[in-house]
Amino acid sequence: MSNATRLRRRLVEHLLAEGVLHDARWMTAFRSVPRHVFLPRFFVPAANGWAAVESGDDEWLRRVYSPDVLVVQLDDDSGLWERARYLGAQPGTPTSSSSQPSIMAIMLEELRVADGHRVLEIGTGTGYNTALLCHRLGSGLVYTVDIDPELVDAARKRLAEIGYAPSCAAADGAEGFPAGVLYDRVLCTCSVSSIPPAWLAQTMPGGLIVTTLNRPIGGGLVRIVAGEGATGHGRVLAHDGRFMPLRAHRFKPSKALEGDVSWRPTRLPMGVLTEVRSRFEFFAGLHLPGVTAARTGQSTTLVHPDGSWTRHRQRGSEFEVAEGGPRRLWEIVEAAHEDWLGLGEPGRDRFGLSLDGEDQVIWLDSPDGRIWPLRP
């Protein structure tokens, strides 16, 4: 048995232990598809940015079959890897990666595929997830699209190396796949601020779409049942998951306009917003559209493009906030938290979505309940 085979089996054991892999056919796919073929090189965090790692030794192979996300591109620039290789660690923002195998397993199982289903994958990336789909369904039923032609070309070649030939296209994934056919399932491995109507229109009525919401606060996995035309309804899933956004759905971080800082006490820790395991986080995000959070020294800052900002810090066992701009963001957080407590502390799986073209809302408990526009 080769070292790669042993490591693949160990990875499946890890996914089983995490409780994210249950279907025997997906277990077989993860044991069979060689992830290392799709990751001949990648970046790892380093003190001054990102360091380059390339194939050739046991440490590279161990990283490939670790349960970690592996970054393969920074700032949409494939040349940064070569610079990191020869010049040392490079700064940059990840723009493509091979996702954590655990979230891949969750999404593949939530897709509920059956033999004969035609699947569209948005976000080819390295091609590894595409290969898992090909192993399960056969190449002829798998379509994949990515906006980056270099990524698509590299993925197509690596898929061919191991005997897979899905339909691949370099195009804007927000528009679906250029072929113009209907799909039983759509899987998006990048996050979106709203559900592109083209996906709904290209999915068979009753078919499923699985993706993640691109929300600075309160993102996560959703599964949608397509209706006629560009309509659908769905649920926010109990499992959480975060992905890089579809390129057309990226948002620009805002800068705080602070002025004089005056602190006041608050009973809420910042973790109610920034920890993905927080039950309040999803509800809070509905009240803070467009607000981003960033760590600055010993405090965390919330910022909105309208110039509103909040800085939060801990002093001993106490919490303090300072606020500025046209709105008091932390007062919004505090009011939303009281509202959330009064509603019985709903977790993300109590929320659903109703979609009709560009008219898209999130609701609590039922479509007739409380609703919020679906926006970042």
PDB file of N, CA, C and O in Angstrom, residues 139-185:
ATOM      1  N   SER A 139     -18.090  10.948 -15.310  1.00  0.00           N
ATOM      2  CA  SER A 139     -17.708  12.243 -15.888  1.00  0.00           C
ATOM      3  C   SER A 139     -18.795  12.863 -16.755  1.00  0.00           C
ATOM      4  O   SER A 139     -18.951  14.083 -16.803  1.00  0.00           O
ATOM      5  N   GLY A 140     -19.544  12.042 -17.471  1.00  0.00           N
ATOM      6  CA  GLY A 140     -20.529  12.560 -18.402  1.00  0.00           C
ATOM      7  C   GLY A 140     -21.668  13.319 -17.759  1.00  0.00           C
ATOM      8  O   GLY A 140     -22.405  14.032 -18.450  1.00  0.00           O
ATOM      9  N   LEU A 141     -21.824  13.200 -16.451  1.00  0.00           N
ATOM     10  CA  LEU A 141     -22.907  13.876 -15.744  1.00  0.00           C
ATOM     11  C   LEU A 141     -22.428  15.063 -14.921  1.00  0.00           C
ATOM     12  O   LEU A 141     -23.220  15.653 -14.181  1.00  0.00           O
ATOM     13  N   VAL A 142     -21.149  15.409 -15.051  1.00  0.00           N
ATOM     14  CA  VAL A 142     -20.568  16.473 -14.238  1.00  0.00           C
ATOM     15  C   VAL A 142     -20.148  17.637 -15.128  1.00  0.00           C
ATOM     16  O   VAL A 142     -19.423  17.450 -16.115  1.00  0.00           O
ATOM     17  N   TYR A 143     -20.593  18.830 -14.771  1.00  0.00           N
ATOM     18  CA  TYR A 143     -20.238  20.071 -15.454  1.00  0.00           C
ATOM     19  C   TYR A 143     -19.615  20.994 -14.413  1.00  0.00           C
ATOM     20  O   TYR A 143     -20.113  21.089 -13.287  1.00  0.00           O
ATOM     21  N   THR A 144     -18.555  21.697 -14.785  1.00  0.00           N
ATOM     22  CA  THR A 144     -17.892  22.564 -13.821  1.00  0.00           C
ATOM     23  C   THR A 144     -17.445  23.848 -14.495  1.00  0.00           C
ATOM     24  O   THR A 144     -17.025  23.847 -15.658  1.00  0.00           O
ATOM     25  N   VAL A 145     -17.550  24.954 -13.767  1.00  0.00           N
ATOM     26  CA  VAL A 145     -17.219  26.258 -14.323  1.00  0.00           C
ATOM     27  C   VAL A 145     -16.435  27.074 -13.308  1.00  0.00           C
ATOM     28  O   VAL A 145     -16.669  26.976 -12.097  1.00  0.00           O
ATOM     29  N   ASP A 146     -15.470  27.862 -13.809  1.00  0.00           N
ATOM     30  CA  ASP A 146     -14.688  28.769 -12.971  1.00  0.00           C
ATOM     31  C   ASP A 146     -14.343  29.981 -13.824  1.00  0.00           C
ATOM     32  O   ASP A 146     -14.115  29.860 -15.033  1.00  0.00           O
ATOM     33  N   ILE A 147     -14.269  31.149 -13.193  1.00  0.00           N
ATOM     34  CA  ILE A 147     -14.003  32.365 -13.955  1.00  0.00           C
ATOM     35  C   ILE A 147     -12.554  32.477 -14.389  1.00  0.00           C
ATOM     36  O   ILE A 147     -12.229  33.225 -15.314  1.00  0.00           O
ATOM     37  N   ASP A 148     -11.651  31.719 -13.760  1.00  0.00           N
ATOM     38  CA  ASP A 148     -10.220  31.828 -14.034  1.00  0.00           C
ATOM     39  C   ASP A 148      -9.797  30.777 -15.064  1.00  0.00           C
ATOM     40  O   ASP A 148      -9.757  29.579 -14.751  1.00  0.00           O
ATOM     41  N   PRO A 149      -9.448  31.167 -16.291  1.00  0.00           N
ATOM     42  CA  PRO A 149      -9.076  30.187 -17.322  1.00  0.00           C
ATOM     43  C   PRO A 149      -7.867  29.343 -16.942  1.00  0.00           C
ATOM     44  O   PRO A 149      -7.803  28.155 -17.293  1.00  0.00           O
ATOM     45  N   GLU A 150      -6.902  29.933 -16.234  1.00  0.00           N
ATOM     46  CA  GLU A 150      -5.719  29.161 -15.837  1.00  0.00           C
ATOM     47  C   GLU A 150      -6.095  28.035 -14.887  1.00  0.00           C
ATOM     48  O   GLU A 150      -5.589  26.909 -15.007  1.00  0.00           O
ATOM     49  N   LEU A 151      -6.977  28.321 -13.938  1.00  0.00           N
ATOM     50  CA  LEU A 151      -7.416  27.286 -13.014  1.00  0.00           C
ATOM     51  C   LEU A 151      -8.175  26.185 -13.750  1.00  0.00           C
ATOM     52  O   LEU A 151      -7.979  24.989 -13.483  1.00  0.00           O
ATOM     53  N   VAL A 152      -9.022  26.578 -14.686  1.00  0.00           N
ATOM     54  CA  VAL A 152      -9.802  25.590 -15.430  1.00  0.00           C
ATOM     55  C   VAL A 152      -8.891  24.700 -16.265  1.00  0.00           C
ATOM     56  O   VAL A 152      -9.053  23.464 -16.287  1.00  0.00           O
ATOM     57  N   ASP A 153      -7.923  25.293 -16.960  1.00  0.00           N
ATOM     58  CA  ASP A 153      -7.001  24.501 -17.785  1.00  0.00           C
ATOM     59  C   ASP A 153      -6.208  23.514 -16.935  1.00  0.00           C
ATOM     60  O   ASP A 153      -6.044  22.340 -17.306  1.00  0.00           O
ATOM     61  N   ALA A 154      -5.695  23.995 -15.795  1.00  0.00           N
ATOM     62  CA  ALA A 154      -4.914  23.109 -14.924  1.00  0.00           C
ATOM     63  C   ALA A 154      -5.783  21.984 -14.376  1.00  0.00           C
ATOM     64  O   ALA A 154      -5.362  20.818 -14.339  1.00  0.00           O
ATOM     65  N   ALA A 155      -7.006  22.305 -13.956  1.00  0.00           N
ATOM     66  CA  ALA A 155      -7.903  21.282 -13.413  1.00  0.00           C
ATOM     67  C   ALA A 155      -8.261  20.260 -14.480  1.00  0.00           C
ATOM     68  O   ALA A 155      -8.280  19.046 -14.202  1.00  0.00           O
ATOM     69  N   ARG A 156      -8.543  20.710 -15.696  1.00  0.00           N
ATOM     70  CA  ARG A 156      -8.902  19.791 -16.783  1.00  0.00           C
ATOM     71  C   ARG A 156      -7.765  18.786 -17.027  1.00  0.00           C
ATOM     72  O   ARG A 156      -8.015  17.578 -17.181  1.00  0.00           O
ATOM     73  N   LYS A 157      -6.535  19.262 -17.033  1.00  0.00           N
ATOM     74  CA  LYS A 157      -5.394  18.373 -17.269  1.00  0.00           C
ATOM     75  C   LYS A 157      -5.228  17.366 -16.135  1.00  0.00           C
ATOM     76  O   LYS A 157      -4.953  16.176 -16.374  1.00  0.00           O
ATOM     77  N   ARG A 158      -5.385  17.816 -14.913  1.00  0.00           N
ATOM     78  CA  ARG A 158      -5.208  16.905 -13.775  1.00  0.00           C
ATOM     79  C   ARG A 158      -6.344  15.899 -13.694  1.00  0.00           C
ATOM     80  O   ARG A 158      -6.123  14.741 -13.316  1.00  0.00           O
ATOM     81  N   LEU A 159      -7.541  16.321 -14.033  1.00  0.00           N
ATOM     82  CA  LEU A 159      -8.658  15.377 -14.091  1.00  0.00           C
ATOM     83  C   LEU A 159      -8.391  14.307 -15.149  1.00  0.00           C
ATOM     84  O   LEU A 159      -8.638  13.112 -14.915  1.00  0.00           O
ATOM     85  N   ALA A 160      -7.863  14.721 -16.298  1.00  0.00           N
ATOM     86  CA  ALA A 160      -7.569  13.762 -17.363  1.00  0.00           C
ATOM     87  C   ALA A 160      -6.492  12.769 -16.941  1.00  0.00           C
ATOM     88  O   ALA A 160      -6.533  11.598 -17.336  1.00  0.00           O
ATOM     89  N   GLU A 161      -5.534  13.223 -16.121  1.00  0.00           N
ATOM     90  CA  GLU A 161      -4.464  12.343 -15.643  1.00  0.00           C
ATOM     91  C   GLU A 161      -5.012  11.122 -14.924  1.00  0.00           C
ATOM     92  O   GLU A 161      -4.410  10.043 -14.970  1.00  0.00           O
ATOM     93  N   ILE A 162      -6.125  11.290 -14.233  1.00  0.00           N
ATOM     94  CA  ILE A 162      -6.676  10.168 -13.459  1.00  0.00           C
ATOM     95  C   ILE A 162      -7.952   9.617 -14.094  1.00  0.00           C
ATOM     96  O   ILE A 162      -8.731   8.916 -13.451  1.00  0.00           O
ATOM     97  N   GLY A 163      -8.157   9.965 -15.370  1.00  0.00           N
ATOM     98  CA  GLY A 163      -9.205   9.307 -16.140  1.00  0.00           C
ATOM     99  C   GLY A 163     -10.560   9.959 -16.143  1.00  0.00           C
ATOM    100  O   GLY A 163     -11.548   9.319 -16.540  1.00  0.00           O
ATOM    101  N   TYR A 164     -10.670  11.229 -15.736  1.00  0.00           N
ATOM    102  CA  TYR A 164     -11.962  11.908 -15.711  1.00  0.00           C
ATOM    103  C   TYR A 164     -12.012  12.983 -16.790  1.00  0.00           C
ATOM    104  O   TYR A 164     -11.034  13.691 -17.027  1.00  0.00           O
ATOM    105  N   ALA A 165     -13.179  13.135 -17.423  1.00  0.00           N
ATOM    106  CA  ALA A 165     -13.344  14.123 -18.490  1.00  0.00           C
ATOM    107  C   ALA A 165     -14.700  14.818 -18.375  1.00  0.00           C
ATOM    108  O   ALA A 165     -15.558  14.702 -19.254  1.00  0.00           O
ATOM    109  N   PRO A 166     -14.915  15.578 -17.281  1.00  0.00           N
ATOM    110  CA  PRO A 166     -16.176  16.325 -17.169  1.00  0.00           C
ATOM    111  C   PRO A 166     -16.189  17.493 -18.146  1.00  0.00           C
ATOM    112  O   PRO A 166     -15.162  17.854 -18.728  1.00  0.00           O
ATOM    113  N   SER A 167     -17.336  18.099 -18.331  1.00  0.00           N
ATOM    114  CA  SER A 167     -17.436  19.307 -19.146  1.00  0.00           C
ATOM    115  C   SER A 167     -16.935  20.489 -18.318  1.00  0.00           C
ATOM    116  O   SER A 167     -17.476  20.772 -17.240  1.00  0.00           O
ATOM    117  N   CYS A 168     -15.906  21.167 -18.804  1.00  0.00           N
ATOM    118  CA  CYS A 168     -15.280  22.276 -18.078  1.00  0.00           C
ATOM    119  C   CYS A 168     -15.428  23.562 -18.885  1.00  0.00           C
ATOM    120  O   CYS A 168     -15.316  23.547 -20.112  1.00  0.00           O
ATOM    121  N   ALA A 169     -15.660  24.681 -18.208  1.00  0.00           N
ATOM    122  CA  ALA A 169     -15.774  25.964 -18.895  1.00  0.00           C
ATOM    123  C   ALA A 169     -15.156  27.061 -18.044  1.00  0.00           C
ATOM    124  O   ALA A 169     -15.247  27.043 -16.813  1.00  0.00           O
ATOM    125  N   ALA A 170     -14.522  28.014 -18.722  1.00  0.00           N
ATOM    126  CA  ALA A 170     -14.027  29.225 -18.076  1.00  0.00           C
ATOM    127  C   ALA A 170     -15.054  30.320 -18.326  1.00  0.00           C
ATOM    128  O   ALA A 170     -15.187  30.813 -19.455  1.00  0.00           O
ATOM    129  N   ALA A 171     -15.811  30.683 -17.314  1.00  0.00           N
ATOM    130  CA  ALA A 171     -16.884  31.657 -17.461  1.00  0.00           C
ATOM    131  C   ALA A 171     -17.289  32.156 -16.076  1.00  0.00           C
ATOM    132  O   ALA A 171     -16.843  31.626 -15.059  1.00  0.00           O
ATOM    133  N   ASP A 172     -18.131  33.166 -16.055  1.00  0.00           N
ATOM    134  CA  ASP A 172     -18.639  33.714 -14.803  1.00  0.00           C
ATOM    135  C   ASP A 172     -19.658  32.735 -14.222  1.00  0.00           C
ATOM    136  O   ASP A 172     -20.732  32.531 -14.787  1.00  0.00           O
ATOM    137  N   GLY A 173     -19.319  32.140 -13.077  1.00  0.00           N
ATOM    138  CA  GLY A 173     -20.198  31.151 -12.470  1.00  0.00           C
ATOM    139  C   GLY A 173     -21.553  31.700 -12.082  1.00  0.00           C
ATOM    140  O   GLY A 173     -22.518  30.933 -11.944  1.00  0.00           O
ATOM    141  N   ALA A 174     -21.679  33.014 -11.911  1.00  0.00           N
ATOM    142  CA  ALA A 174     -22.977  33.595 -11.577  1.00  0.00           C
ATOM    143  C   ALA A 174     -23.994  33.388 -12.690  1.00  0.00           C
ATOM    144  O   ALA A 174     -25.205  33.452 -12.456  1.00  0.00           O
ATOM    145  N   GLU A 175     -23.507  33.113 -13.896  1.00  0.00           N
ATOM    146  CA  GLU A 175     -24.396  32.880 -15.035  1.00  0.00           C
ATOM    147  C   GLU A 175     -24.637  31.395 -15.283  1.00  0.00           C
ATOM    148  O   GLU A 175     -25.246  31.023 -16.294  1.00  0.00           O
ATOM    149  N   GLY A 176     -24.152  30.539 -14.392  1.00  0.00           N
ATOM    150  CA  GLY A 176     -24.323  29.108 -14.581  1.00  0.00           C
ATOM    151  C   GLY A 176     -23.336  28.557 -15.587  1.00  0.00           C
ATOM    152  O   GLY A 176     -22.204  29.033 -15.692  1.00  0.00           O
ATOM    153  N   PHE A 177     -23.758  27.544 -16.350  1.00  0.00           N
ATOM    154  CA  PHE A 177     -22.866  26.909 -17.318  1.00  0.00           C
ATOM    155  C   PHE A 177     -23.308  27.274 -18.737  1.00  0.00           C
ATOM    156  O   PHE A 177     -24.516  27.286 -19.025  1.00  0.00           O
ATOM    157  N   PRO A 178     -22.365  27.554 -19.631  1.00  0.00           N
ATOM    158  CA  PRO A 178     -22.740  28.006 -20.981  1.00  0.00           C
ATOM    159  C   PRO A 178     -23.523  27.005 -21.815  1.00  0.00           C
ATOM    160  O   PRO A 178     -24.126  27.384 -22.818  1.00  0.00           O
ATOM    161  N   ALA A 179     -23.518  25.730 -21.446  1.00  0.00           N
ATOM    162  CA  ALA A 179     -24.110  24.708 -22.321  1.00  0.00           C
ATOM    163  C   ALA A 179     -25.619  24.853 -22.492  1.00  0.00           C
ATOM    164  O   ALA A 179     -26.185  24.405 -23.478  1.00  0.00           O
ATOM    165  N   GLY A 180     -26.297  25.446 -21.510  1.00  0.00           N
ATOM    166  CA  GLY A 180     -27.734  25.661 -21.648  1.00  0.00           C
ATOM    167  C   GLY A 180     -28.577  24.427 -21.420  1.00  0.00           C
ATOM    168  O   GLY A 180     -29.606  24.246 -22.076  1.00  0.00           O
ATOM    169  N   VAL A 181     -28.157  23.549 -20.505  1.00  0.00           N
ATOM    170  CA  VAL A 181     -28.962  22.377 -20.163  1.00  0.00           C
ATOM    171  C   VAL A 181     -29.485  22.539 -18.742  1.00  0.00           C
ATOM    172  O   VAL A 181     -29.054  23.419 -17.992  1.00  0.00           O
ATOM    173  N   LEU A 182     -30.440  21.686 -18.356  1.00  0.00           N
ATOM    174  CA  LEU A 182     -30.969  21.707 -16.999  1.00  0.00           C
ATOM    175  C   LEU A 182     -30.241  20.686 -16.142  1.00  0.00           C
ATOM    176  O   LEU A 182     -29.875  19.608 -16.617  1.00  0.00           O
ATOM    177  N   TYR A 183     -30.078  21.028 -14.873  1.00  0.00           N
ATOM    178  CA  TYR A 183     -29.330  20.177 -13.948  1.00  0.00           C
ATOM    179  C   TYR A 183     -30.245  19.689 -12.832  1.00  0.00           C
ATOM    180  O   TYR A 183     -31.186  20.378 -12.433  1.00  0.00           O
ATOM    181  N   ASP A 184     -29.932  18.496 -12.329  1.00  0.00           N
ATOM    182  CA  ASP A 184     -30.648  17.975 -11.175  1.00  0.00           C
ATOM    183  C   ASP A 184     -30.117  18.564  -9.873  1.00  0.00           C
ATOM    184  O   ASP A 184     -30.845  18.669  -8.887  1.00  0.00           O
ATOM    185  N   ARG A 185     -28.826  18.908  -9.881  1.00  0.00           N
ATOM    186  CA  ARG A 185     -28.180  19.444  -8.696  1.00  0.00           C
ATOM    187  C   ARG A 185     -27.183  20.530  -9.113  1.00  0.00           C
ATOM    188  O   ARG A 185     -26.524  20.419 -10.149  1.00  0.00           O
TER     189      ARG A 185
END
